[in-house]
Coordinates of C-alpha atoms in Angstrom, one line a residue:
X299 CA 0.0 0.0 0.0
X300 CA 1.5 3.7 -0.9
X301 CA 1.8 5.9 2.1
X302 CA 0.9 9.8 1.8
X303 CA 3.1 12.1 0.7
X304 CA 4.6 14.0 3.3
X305 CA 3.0 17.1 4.3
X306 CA 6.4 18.7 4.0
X307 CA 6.4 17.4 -0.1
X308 CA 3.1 19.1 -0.1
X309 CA 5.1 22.7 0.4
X310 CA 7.3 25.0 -1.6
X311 CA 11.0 25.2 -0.3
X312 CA 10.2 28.6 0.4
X313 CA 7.2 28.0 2.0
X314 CA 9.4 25.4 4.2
X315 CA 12.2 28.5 5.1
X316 CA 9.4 30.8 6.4
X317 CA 8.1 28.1 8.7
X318 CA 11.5 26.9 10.0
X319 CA 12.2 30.9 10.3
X320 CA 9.2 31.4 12.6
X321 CA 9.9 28.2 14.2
X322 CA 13.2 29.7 15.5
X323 CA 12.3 33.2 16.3
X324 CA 9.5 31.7 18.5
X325 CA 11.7 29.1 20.6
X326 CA 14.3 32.2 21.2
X327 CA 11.1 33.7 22.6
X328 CA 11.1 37.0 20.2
X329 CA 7.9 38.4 18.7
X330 CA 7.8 37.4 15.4
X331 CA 7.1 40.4 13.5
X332 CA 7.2 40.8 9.4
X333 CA 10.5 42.8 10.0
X334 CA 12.1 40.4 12.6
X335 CA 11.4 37.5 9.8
X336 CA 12.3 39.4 6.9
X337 CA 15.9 40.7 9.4
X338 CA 16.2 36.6 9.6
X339 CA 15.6 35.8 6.6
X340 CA 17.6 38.6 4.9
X341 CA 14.8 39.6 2.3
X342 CA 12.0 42.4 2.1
X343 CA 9.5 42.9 4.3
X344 CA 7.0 43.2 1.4
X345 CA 7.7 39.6 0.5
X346 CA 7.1 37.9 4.0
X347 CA 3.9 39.7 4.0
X348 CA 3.0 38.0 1.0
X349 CA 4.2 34.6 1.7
X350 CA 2.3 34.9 5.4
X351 CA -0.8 35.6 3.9
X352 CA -0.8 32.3 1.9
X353 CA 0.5 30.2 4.8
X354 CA -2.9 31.8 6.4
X355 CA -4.7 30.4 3.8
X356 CA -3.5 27.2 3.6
X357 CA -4.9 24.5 4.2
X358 CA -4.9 22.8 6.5
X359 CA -4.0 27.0 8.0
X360 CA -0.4 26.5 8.9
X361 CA -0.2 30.3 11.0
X362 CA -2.2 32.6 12.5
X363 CA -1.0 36.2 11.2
X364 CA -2.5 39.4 11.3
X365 CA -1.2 43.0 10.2
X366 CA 0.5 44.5 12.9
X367 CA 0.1 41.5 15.1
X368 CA 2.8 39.5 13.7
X369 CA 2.8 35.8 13.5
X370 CA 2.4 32.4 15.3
X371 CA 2.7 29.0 13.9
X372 CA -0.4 26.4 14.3
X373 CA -0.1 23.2 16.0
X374 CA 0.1 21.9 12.3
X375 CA 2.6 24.3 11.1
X376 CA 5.0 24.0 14.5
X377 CA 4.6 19.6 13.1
X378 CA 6.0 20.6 9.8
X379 CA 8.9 23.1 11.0
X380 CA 9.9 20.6 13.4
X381 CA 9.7 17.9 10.4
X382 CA 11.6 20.5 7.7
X383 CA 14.4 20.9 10.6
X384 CA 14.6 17.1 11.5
X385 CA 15.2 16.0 7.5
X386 CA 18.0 19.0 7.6
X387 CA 19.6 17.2 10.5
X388 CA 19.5 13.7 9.2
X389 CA 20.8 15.4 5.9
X390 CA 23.7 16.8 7.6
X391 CA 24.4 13.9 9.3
X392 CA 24.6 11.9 6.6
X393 CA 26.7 14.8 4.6
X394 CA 29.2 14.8 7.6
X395 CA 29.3 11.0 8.8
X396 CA 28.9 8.9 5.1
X397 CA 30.9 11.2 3.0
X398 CA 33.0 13.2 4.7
X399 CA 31.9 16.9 4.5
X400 CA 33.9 19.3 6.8
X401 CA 31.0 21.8 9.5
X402 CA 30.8 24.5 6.6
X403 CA 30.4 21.9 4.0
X404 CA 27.5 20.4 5.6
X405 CA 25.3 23.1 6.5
X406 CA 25.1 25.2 3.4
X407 CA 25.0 21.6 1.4
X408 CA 21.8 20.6 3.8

C-alpha cells in the first residue's frame, strides 16, 4: 500500500524556510514580527507579508498572522517546521558521517 506524501512534499521550499524561520524566532522567545522574519531571513519585508498571507490560507492554515500583530505558527505548522528541521539534520548527518563533508560543507549543502 502507498503511504501519503509527506505534508512537508506538499510545500514549496520557500514556503518550508518561512516556517522553519518562525519556528526559531518563536523558541528564542522573540515576537515574530514581518520585520524580525524578513531581518532573519535577509529579504523584504513586502515579501514575508506575502508569503504569510498564503501560509494563512492554507490548508490545513499553517499560521495565525495578522497585520500588525505578527505571527504564530499552528499546532500543524510547528509539526512541519519541526519535520523540515529534522530531515535537515539527518541530511547533515549523513553529509558529515557517510561522506565526509567538513562543519561548513555540511550546512550550506543541507
Amino acid at each position: 500500500m502507498r503511504q501519503p506524501a509527506s505534508k512537508t512534499r506538499q510545500l514549496s521550499s520557500a514556503a518550508q524556510d518561512y516556517i522553519k524561520a518562525v519556528y526559531s524566532l518563536e523558541q528564542e522567545q522573540q515576537p515574530v514580527s514581518t520585520t524580525a522574519l524578513a531581518a532573519r531571513m535577509g529579504i523584504a519585508p513586502a515579501s514575508v507579508t506575502g508569503m504569510l498571507k498564503k501560509l494563512a490560507e492554507h490548508k490545513p492554515r499553517l499560521v495565525h498572522y495578522a497585520r500588525h500583530q505578527g505571527v504564530t505558527l499552528t499546532p500543524g505548522g510547528r509539526a512541519i517546521a519541526l519535520e523540515v528541521l529534522r530531515h535537515h539534520r539527518l541530511i547533515e548527518l549523513y553529509l558529515s558521517e557517510a561522506l565526509g563533508y567538513t562543519g561548513g560543507e555540511v550546512h550550506a549543502e543541507a
